[in-house]
Amino acid sequence: MDKHNNKKWIIIYGSVAVTLIAIYYLVNLPLFSSWGHYIPFVRKLSLSLFLIAIIYLISKLVEKLIYSQNHLEGDRYNLLRIVRFLALVFSLIVAASFLFQNLYAAAVSFGLISLVLGFALQAPISSFIAWIYLILRRSYLVGDRIQIKNFRGDVVEINYLDTSILECSGDYLGNDRRSGRIVRFPNSLILREEIINYSGPLVPFIWNETAIQIAFSSDLQFVEDCLLNAAKKDFEEKYPTLHHLKSRKWEPTVYFRNNVYAWMEAVISYPVEPHDTTDRRNRILKFALPKLNEAVDRVKFPEGMSR
């Protein structure tokens, strides 16, 4: 939406700037001599508004440049936020210079106001400082799946004071799908809590595992081969370009452990994208379980009174 509106706003700010600078010079004409002592005020006001229009015109041109570059979605989002914030700051400086006689008086006034507001607005100020920390440290970006305190979900918006995520799991789900609820928390939370980012910068995967219960008398090598083949087959179909790289760091593995109910567990550990954990587990099981169930003489599952 913003990308398509950029051209429109560039035209609007450009037209406003031309109009205001024209007013700045036109009021000096003899035609407006009857305005008398209002002329200096009109000139100063038109010049201030002209500068503000130019600031926002430049910000829109910079935004257009950012959209034209091949940035990651999260980086683009942060750059746009910075540009808009700087445009607001410079506009406030211009407005202050209009209201006060000079920048020194404006700076002193801002200092006194900041001192008073600093005590009254400690929480929002700490959240704003945390936003600056997020921009510099890149703890998470828009599109990342994160967990902080008891909140887990996909980042959809990083504002100056808070962050919005689409919740995963939550109170009503037992899997990693989005619950449909939006969670907003203040940015200041990242300064006192650990942040878990599932979208690591090095590889597109995290590691997950799925366990099935089998008897001690099962053919463990056969079970291991079935689970590995299922994981490899799904990886090849889901990520055909990555499959051809033959990277050992993405190879699934199987290990066995004792279950508390006297059965054995065969556990398949495999790489998965953070948003695909539930579906990938389902695909692996749908491929592996029919193969295991067919080999009734080699694999025993808990059933009947043997559960």
mmCIF file of C-alpha atoms in Angstrom:
data_model
loop_
_atom_site.group_PDB
_atom_site.id
_atom_site.type_symbol
_atom_site.label_atom_id
_atom_site.label_comp_id
_atom_site.label_asym_id
_atom_site.label_seq_id
_atom_site.Cartn_x
_atom_site.Cartn_y
_atom_site.Cartn_z
ATOM 1 C CA MET A 1 0.000 0.000 0.000
ATOM 2 C CA ASP A 2 2.700 2.513 1.005
ATOM 3 C CA LYS A 3 4.722 1.672 -2.079
ATOM 4 C CA HIS A 4 1.847 2.557 -4.404
ATOM 5 C CA ASN A 5 1.000 5.749 -2.486
ATOM 6 C CA ASN A 6 4.567 7.068 -2.623
ATOM 7 C CA LYS A 7 4.213 8.613 -6.072
ATOM 8 C CA LYS A 8 0.989 10.361 -5.053
ATOM 9 C CA TRP A 9 2.562 11.869 -1.916
ATOM 10 C CA ILE A 10 5.650 12.984 -3.832
ATOM 11 C CA ILE A 11 3.401 14.956 -6.184
ATOM 12 C CA ILE A 12 1.380 16.398 -3.281
ATOM 13 C CA TYR A 13 4.400 17.501 -1.233
ATOM 14 C CA GLY A 14 6.108 18.880 -4.341
ATOM 15 C CA SER A 15 3.023 20.923 -5.276
ATOM 16 C CA VAL A 16 2.613 22.218 -1.709
ATOM 17 C CA ALA A 17 6.281 23.231 -1.563
ATOM 18 C CA VAL A 18 6.041 25.165 -4.848
ATOM 19 C CA THR A 19 2.868 26.901 -3.665
ATOM 20 C CA LEU A 20 4.379 27.918 -0.322
ATOM 21 C CA ILE A 21 7.608 29.291 -1.777
ATOM 22 C CA ALA A 22 5.512 31.249 -4.284
ATOM 23 C CA ILE A 23 3.514 32.745 -1.389
ATOM 24 C CA TYR A 24 6.777 33.643 0.360
ATOM 25 C CA TYR A 25 7.834 35.861 -2.536
ATOM 26 C CA LEU A 26 4.396 37.046 -3.714
ATOM 27 C CA VAL A 27 3.482 38.746 -0.430
ATOM 28 C CA ASN A 28 6.257 41.287 -1.090
ATOM 29 C CA LEU A 29 4.395 42.597 -4.128
ATOM 30 C CA PRO A 30 2.714 46.025 -3.862
ATOM 31 C CA LEU A 31 -0.613 44.235 -4.209
ATOM 32 C CA PHE A 32 -0.316 42.998 -0.613
ATOM 33 C CA SER A 33 1.094 46.180 0.912
ATOM 34 C CA SER A 34 -2.178 46.740 2.776
ATOM 35 C CA TRP A 35 -1.400 43.691 4.937
ATOM 36 C CA GLY A 36 1.201 45.777 6.717
ATOM 37 C CA HIS A 37 2.757 44.084 9.752
ATOM 38 C CA TYR A 38 1.151 40.722 8.868
ATOM 39 C CA ILE A 39 3.533 40.253 5.958
ATOM 40 C CA PRO A 40 6.593 39.165 8.050
ATOM 41 C CA PHE A 41 4.413 36.621 9.870
ATOM 42 C CA VAL A 42 3.022 35.228 6.589
ATOM 43 C CA ARG A 43 6.520 35.020 5.097
ATOM 44 C CA LYS A 44 7.916 33.209 8.137
ATOM 45 C CA LEU A 45 4.936 30.836 8.259
ATOM 46 C CA SER A 46 5.114 30.038 4.539
ATOM 47 C CA LEU A 47 8.872 29.468 4.745
ATOM 48 C CA SER A 48 8.474 27.117 7.730
ATOM 49 C CA LEU A 49 5.733 25.144 6.011
ATOM 50 C CA PHE A 50 7.827 25.081 2.839
ATOM 51 C CA LEU A 51 10.742 23.524 4.731
ATOM 52 C CA ILE A 52 8.442 20.943 6.334
ATOM 53 C CA ALA A 53 7.022 20.062 2.901
ATOM 54 C CA ILE A 54 10.552 19.690 1.534
ATOM 55 C CA ILE A 55 11.494 17.428 4.466
ATOM 56 C CA TYR A 56 8.561 15.116 3.806
ATOM 57 C CA LEU A 57 9.179 15.258 0.051
ATOM 58 C CA ILE A 58 12.756 14.091 0.629
ATOM 59 C CA SER A 59 11.532 11.364 2.997
ATOM 60 C CA LYS A 60 9.136 10.036 0.330
ATOM 61 C CA LEU A 61 11.929 10.059 -2.269
ATOM 62 C CA VAL A 62 14.145 8.114 0.133
ATOM 63 C CA GLU A 63 11.296 5.650 0.771
ATOM 64 C CA LYS A 64 10.926 5.160 -2.971
ATOM 65 C CA LEU A 65 14.655 4.429 -3.176
ATOM 66 C CA ILE A 66 14.376 1.922 -0.310
ATOM 67 C CA TYR A 67 11.499 0.117 -2.041
ATOM 68 C CA SER A 68 13.556 -0.107 -5.244
ATOM 69 C CA GLN A 69 16.428 -1.873 -3.459
ATOM 70 C CA ASN A 70 16.534 -5.604 -2.801
ATOM 71 C CA HIS A 71 16.305 -5.419 1.002
ATOM 72 C CA LEU A 72 14.906 -8.108 3.268
ATOM 73 C CA GLU A 73 11.362 -7.374 4.400
ATOM 74 C CA GLY A 74 12.454 -6.786 7.995
ATOM 75 C CA ASP A 75 15.336 -4.478 6.998
ATOM 76 C CA ARG A 76 13.088 -2.495 4.658
ATOM 77 C CA TYR A 77 10.522 -2.077 7.421
ATOM 78 C CA ASN A 78 13.157 -0.744 9.847
ATOM 79 C CA LEU A 79 14.648 1.653 7.278
ATOM 80 C CA LEU A 80 11.212 3.097 6.515
ATOM 81 C CA ARG A 81 10.541 3.579 10.225
ATOM 82 C CA ILE A 82 13.848 5.432 10.652
ATOM 83 C CA VAL A 83 13.188 7.705 7.662
ATOM 84 C CA ARG A 84 9.707 8.610 8.929
ATOM 85 C CA PHE A 85 10.997 9.230 12.435
ATOM 86 C CA LEU A 86 13.772 11.548 11.175
ATOM 87 C CA ALA A 87 11.260 13.420 9.026
ATOM 88 C CA LEU A 88 9.112 13.999 12.108
ATOM 89 C CA VAL A 89 12.096 15.164 14.198
ATOM 90 C CA PHE A 90 13.300 17.662 11.570
ATOM 91 C CA SER A 91 9.751 18.936 11.110
ATOM 92 C CA LEU A 92 9.435 19.553 14.853
ATOM 93 C CA ILE A 93 12.725 21.482 14.790
ATOM 94 C CA VAL A 94 11.408 23.695 11.985
ATOM 95 C CA ALA A 95 8.122 24.201 13.844
ATOM 96 C CA ALA A 96 10.027 25.125 17.020
ATOM 97 C CA SER A 97 12.148 27.670 15.161
ATOM 98 C CA PHE A 98 8.930 29.250 13.894
ATOM 99 C CA LEU A 99 7.354 29.427 17.360
ATOM 100 C CA PHE A 100 10.512 30.764 19.013
ATOM 101 C CA GLN A 101 12.801 33.576 17.992
ATOM 102 C CA ASN A 102 15.825 31.343 17.527
ATOM 103 C CA LEU A 103 17.003 27.769 17.851
ATOM 104 C CA TYR A 104 18.727 28.475 21.177
ATOM 105 C CA ALA A 105 15.443 29.420 22.796
ATOM 106 C CA ALA A 106 13.832 26.381 21.203
ATOM 107 C CA ALA A 107 16.573 24.101 22.551
ATOM 108 C CA VAL A 108 16.190 25.495 26.085
ATOM 109 C CA SER A 109 12.427 25.072 25.949
ATOM 110 C CA PHE A 110 12.745 21.520 24.648
ATOM 111 C CA GLY A 111 15.198 20.765 27.429
ATOM 112 C CA LEU A 112 12.814 21.946 30.142
ATOM 113 C CA ILE A 113 9.889 20.119 28.584
ATOM 114 C CA SER A 114 11.953 16.932 28.235
ATOM 115 C CA LEU A 115 12.966 17.124 31.900
ATOM 116 C CA VAL A 116 9.329 17.270 32.994
ATOM 117 C CA LEU A 117 8.125 14.620 30.573
ATOM 118 C CA GLY A 118 11.036 12.346 31.437
ATOM 119 C CA PHE A 119 9.563 11.726 34.879
ATOM 120 C CA ALA A 120 5.977 11.422 33.688
ATOM 121 C CA LEU A 121 6.634 9.174 30.696
ATOM 122 C CA GLN A 122 9.306 6.760 31.877
ATOM 123 C CA ALA A 123 7.615 3.656 30.438
ATOM 124 C CA PRO A 124 7.056 5.043 26.894
ATOM 125 C CA ILE A 125 10.581 6.506 26.858
ATOM 126 C CA SER A 126 12.125 3.163 27.819
ATOM 127 C CA SER A 127 10.064 1.488 25.084
ATOM 128 C CA PHE A 128 11.307 4.037 22.554
ATOM 129 C CA ILE A 129 14.918 3.429 23.631
ATOM 130 C CA ALA A 130 14.253 -0.304 23.241
ATOM 131 C CA TRP A 131 13.020 0.385 19.686
ATOM 132 C CA ILE A 132 16.348 2.077 18.883
ATOM 133 C CA TYR A 133 18.107 -0.958 20.384
ATOM 134 C CA LEU A 134 16.023 -3.253 18.158
ATOM 135 C CA ILE A 135 16.971 -1.277 15.061
ATOM 136 C CA LEU A 136 20.682 -1.388 15.867
ATOM 137 C CA ARG A 137 20.903 -4.898 17.348
ATOM 138 C CA ARG A 138 18.385 -6.574 14.989
ATOM 139 C CA SER A 139 17.185 -8.925 17.727
ATOM 140 C CA TYR A 140 14.186 -9.667 15.522
ATOM 141 C CA LEU A 141 12.705 -8.380 12.282
ATOM 142 C CA VAL A 142 9.220 -8.328 10.774
ATOM 143 C CA GLY A 143 8.441 -11.872 9.613
ATOM 144 C CA ASP A 144 10.558 -13.597 12.287
ATOM 145 C CA ARG A 145 9.033 -16.114 14.674
ATOM 146 C CA ILE A 146 10.034 -15.190 18.214
ATOM 147 C CA GLN A 147 9.367 -16.123 21.812
ATOM 148 C CA ILE A 148 9.669 -13.615 24.633
ATOM 149 C CA LYS A 149 8.412 -14.328 28.139
ATOM 150 C CA ASN A 150 5.129 -16.257 27.592
ATOM 151 C CA PHE A 151 4.497 -14.833 24.122
ATOM 152 C CA ARG A 152 5.318 -16.746 20.937
ATOM 153 C CA GLY A 153 4.412 -15.814 17.385
ATOM 154 C CA ASP A 154 5.333 -14.164 14.088
ATOM 155 C CA VAL A 155 6.343 -10.495 14.170
ATOM 156 C CA VAL A 156 4.009 -8.397 12.013
ATOM 157 C CA GLU A 157 4.748 -4.869 13.227
ATOM 158 C CA ILE A 158 7.461 -3.079 15.203
ATOM 159 C CA ASN A 159 6.240 0.337 16.320
ATOM 160 C CA TYR A 160 8.176 2.985 18.206
ATOM 161 C CA LEU A 161 6.632 1.842 21.515
ATOM 162 C CA ASP A 162 5.373 -1.711 21.036
ATOM 163 C CA THR A 163 5.652 -4.864 18.955
ATOM 164 C CA SER A 164 2.761 -6.845 17.470
ATOM 165 C CA ILE A 165 2.940 -10.594 16.825
ATOM 166 C CA LEU A 166 0.504 -13.154 15.437
ATOM 167 C CA GLU A 167 0.289 -15.684 18.245
ATOM 168 C CA CYS A 168 1.286 -19.314 17.680
ATOM 169 C CA SER A 169 -0.072 -22.129 19.848
ATOM 170 C CA GLY A 170 -1.536 -20.166 22.772
ATOM 171 C CA ASP A 171 -4.343 -21.250 25.075
ATOM 172 C CA TYR A 172 -6.388 -23.192 22.525
ATOM 173 C CA LEU A 173 -3.859 -24.983 20.302
ATOM 174 C CA GLY A 174 -1.415 -27.807 20.936
ATOM 175 C CA ASN A 175 0.584 -27.275 17.742
ATOM 176 C CA ASP A 176 2.644 -24.483 16.170
ATOM 177 C CA ARG A 177 -0.101 -23.028 13.985
ATOM 178 C CA ARG A 178 -1.220 -19.431 14.312
ATOM 179 C CA SER A 179 -4.070 -19.058 16.780
ATOM 180 C CA GLY A 180 -5.503 -15.964 15.066
ATOM 181 C CA ARG A 181 -4.905 -13.734 18.102
ATOM 182 C CA ILE A 182 -2.657 -10.659 18.007
ATOM 183 C CA VAL A 183 -0.357 -10.075 20.972
ATOM 184 C CA ARG A 184 1.114 -6.627 21.600
ATOM 185 C CA PHE A 185 3.845 -6.062 24.158
ATOM 186 C CA PRO A 186 5.908 -2.959 24.982
ATOM 187 C CA ASN A 187 9.359 -2.815 23.428
ATOM 188 C CA SER A 188 10.836 -2.225 26.876
ATOM 189 C CA LEU A 189 10.178 -5.925 27.592
ATOM 190 C CA ILE A 190 13.212 -6.902 25.474
ATOM 191 C CA LEU A 191 15.511 -5.010 27.865
ATOM 192 C CA ARG A 192 14.667 -7.328 30.766
ATOM 193 C CA GLU A 193 13.629 -10.633 29.158
ATOM 194 C CA GLU A 194 15.347 -13.217 26.961
ATOM 195 C CA ILE A 195 14.438 -13.224 23.273
ATOM 196 C CA ILE A 196 14.265 -16.529 21.398
ATOM 197 C CA ASN A 197 14.350 -16.035 17.627
ATOM 198 C CA TYR A 198 13.344 -19.100 15.619
ATOM 199 C CA SER A 199 14.356 -17.406 12.362
ATOM 200 C CA GLY A 200 18.118 -17.629 12.689
ATOM 201 C CA PRO A 201 20.336 -15.610 10.324
ATOM 202 C CA LEU A 202 22.581 -18.550 9.288
ATOM 203 C CA VAL A 203 20.185 -21.204 7.972
ATOM 204 C CA PRO A 204 16.436 -21.219 7.237
ATOM 205 C CA PHE A 205 15.806 -24.129 9.610
ATOM 206 C CA ILE A 206 15.483 -25.041 13.248
ATOM 207 C CA TRP A 207 15.652 -28.613 14.524
ATOM 208 C CA ASN A 208 12.584 -30.536 15.605
ATOM 209 C CA GLU A 209 11.957 -34.167 16.577
ATOM 210 C CA THR A 210 9.072 -36.623 16.610
ATOM 211 C CA ALA A 211 8.896 -39.819 18.672
ATOM 212 C CA ILE A 212 6.946 -43.056 18.142
ATOM 213 C CA GLN A 213 6.657 -45.931 20.664
ATOM 214 C CA ILE A 214 7.812 -49.395 19.658
ATOM 215 C CA ALA A 215 8.594 -52.677 21.412
ATOM 216 C CA PHE A 216 12.109 -53.681 22.450
ATOM 217 C CA SER A 217 11.805 -56.676 20.129
ATOM 218 C CA SER A 218 11.370 -54.488 17.029
ATOM 219 C CA ASP A 219 13.936 -54.421 14.219
ATOM 220 C CA LEU A 220 15.625 -51.138 15.163
ATOM 221 C CA GLN A 221 17.589 -50.836 11.930
ATOM 222 C CA PHE A 222 14.410 -51.250 9.882
ATOM 223 C CA VAL A 223 12.618 -48.618 12.000
ATOM 224 C CA GLU A 224 15.537 -46.223 11.630
ATOM 225 C CA ASP A 225 15.647 -46.672 7.841
ATOM 226 C CA CYS A 226 11.889 -46.054 7.501
ATOM 227 C CA LEU A 227 12.011 -42.845 9.524
ATOM 228 C CA LEU A 228 15.114 -41.546 7.730
ATOM 229 C CA ASN A 229 13.630 -42.298 4.308
ATOM 230 C CA ALA A 230 10.424 -40.482 5.263
ATOM 231 C CA ALA A 231 12.294 -37.369 6.432
ATOM 232 C CA LYS A 232 14.607 -37.348 3.396
ATOM 233 C CA LYS A 233 11.747 -37.883 0.943
ATOM 234 C CA ASP A 234 9.756 -35.001 2.430
ATOM 235 C CA PHE A 235 12.834 -32.736 2.449
ATOM 236 C CA GLU A 236 13.506 -33.517 -1.201
ATOM 237 C CA GLU A 237 9.916 -32.714 -2.216
ATOM 238 C CA LYS A 238 9.602 -29.598 -0.036
ATOM 239 C CA TYR A 239 13.064 -28.123 -0.716
ATOM 240 C CA PRO A 240 14.270 -29.510 -4.066
ATOM 241 C CA THR A 241 16.923 -26.818 -4.556
ATOM 242 C CA LEU A 242 18.401 -27.329 -1.089
ATOM 243 C CA HIS A 243 18.288 -31.099 -1.449
ATOM 244 C CA HIS A 244 20.780 -30.983 -4.328
ATOM 245 C CA LEU A 245 23.316 -29.187 -2.122
ATOM 246 C CA LYS A 246 23.789 -32.420 -0.112
ATOM 247 C CA SER A 247 24.604 -30.468 3.038
ATOM 248 C CA ARG A 248 25.420 -32.769 5.968
ATOM 249 C CA LYS A 249 24.223 -30.192 8.472
ATOM 250 C CA TRP A 250 20.645 -30.803 7.254
ATOM 251 C CA GLU A 251 20.776 -34.606 7.416
ATOM 252 C CA PRO A 252 18.075 -36.116 9.696
ATOM 253 C CA THR A 253 19.071 -38.549 12.424
ATOM 254 C CA VAL A 254 17.323 -41.234 14.488
ATOM 255 C CA TYR A 255 18.030 -42.229 18.071
ATOM 256 C CA PHE A 256 16.332 -44.559 20.546
ATOM 257 C CA ARG A 257 15.439 -44.040 24.203
ATOM 258 C CA ASN A 258 13.542 -45.825 26.954
ATOM 259 C CA ASN A 259 9.978 -44.748 27.597
ATOM 260 C CA VAL A 260 8.649 -44.390 31.157
ATOM 261 C CA TYR A 261 5.916 -46.959 30.355
ATOM 262 C CA ALA A 262 8.416 -49.740 29.568
ATOM 263 C CA TRP A 263 8.298 -49.219 25.813
ATOM 264 C CA MET A 264 11.051 -47.894 23.592
ATOM 265 C CA GLU A 265 10.824 -44.663 21.640
ATOM 266 C CA ALA A 266 12.259 -44.174 18.172
ATOM 267 C CA VAL A 267 12.941 -40.448 17.721
ATOM 268 C CA ILE A 268 13.494 -38.821 14.320
ATOM 269 C CA SER A 269 15.327 -35.470 14.484
ATOM 270 C CA TYR A 270 15.072 -33.304 11.359
ATOM 271 C CA PRO A 271 15.470 -29.708 10.098
ATOM 272 C CA VAL A 272 12.318 -27.688 9.543
ATOM 273 C CA GLU A 273 11.305 -24.123 8.810
ATOM 274 C CA PRO A 274 9.785 -22.430 11.902
ATOM 275 C CA HIS A 275 6.441 -21.976 10.130
ATOM 276 C CA ASP A 276 6.285 -25.586 8.903
ATOM 277 C CA THR A 277 6.818 -27.621 12.081
ATOM 278 C CA THR A 278 3.317 -29.142 12.337
ATOM 279 C CA ASP A 279 2.898 -29.907 8.623
ATOM 280 C CA ARG A 280 6.377 -31.426 8.278
ATOM 281 C CA ARG A 281 5.773 -33.741 11.244
ATOM 282 C CA ASN A 282 2.471 -34.857 9.695
ATOM 283 C CA ARG A 283 4.060 -35.550 6.300
ATOM 284 C CA ILE A 284 6.854 -37.636 7.830
ATOM 285 C CA LEU A 285 4.436 -39.719 9.909
ATOM 286 C CA LYS A 286 2.047 -40.246 6.989
ATOM 287 C CA PHE A 287 4.900 -41.672 4.949
ATOM 288 C CA ALA A 288 6.646 -43.699 7.675
ATOM 289 C CA LEU A 289 3.753 -45.265 9.622
ATOM 290 C CA PRO A 290 2.213 -47.247 6.719
ATOM 291 C CA LYS A 291 5.664 -48.753 6.000
ATOM 292 C CA LEU A 292 6.087 -49.695 9.662
ATOM 293 C CA ASN A 293 2.564 -51.111 9.980
ATOM 294 C CA GLU A 294 3.104 -53.333 6.939
ATOM 295 C CA ALA A 295 6.072 -55.041 8.603
ATOM 296 C CA VAL A 296 4.139 -56.635 11.464
ATOM 297 C CA ASP A 297 6.869 -59.227 12.008
ATOM 298 C CA ARG A 298 9.611 -56.596 12.347
ATOM 299 C CA VAL A 299 7.882 -53.757 14.211
ATOM 300 C CA LYS A 300 5.618 -54.006 17.270
ATOM 301 C CA PHE A 301 3.467 -51.115 18.458
ATOM 302 C CA PRO A 302 1.675 -50.694 21.823
ATOM 303 C CA GLU A 303 -1.830 -52.105 21.386
ATOM 304 C CA GLY A 304 -4.599 -53.746 23.359
ATOM 305 C CA MET A 305 -3.591 -54.908 26.852
ATOM 306 C CA SER A 306 0.086 -54.324 25.952
ATOM 307 C CA ARG A 307 -0.252 -50.559 26.064
#
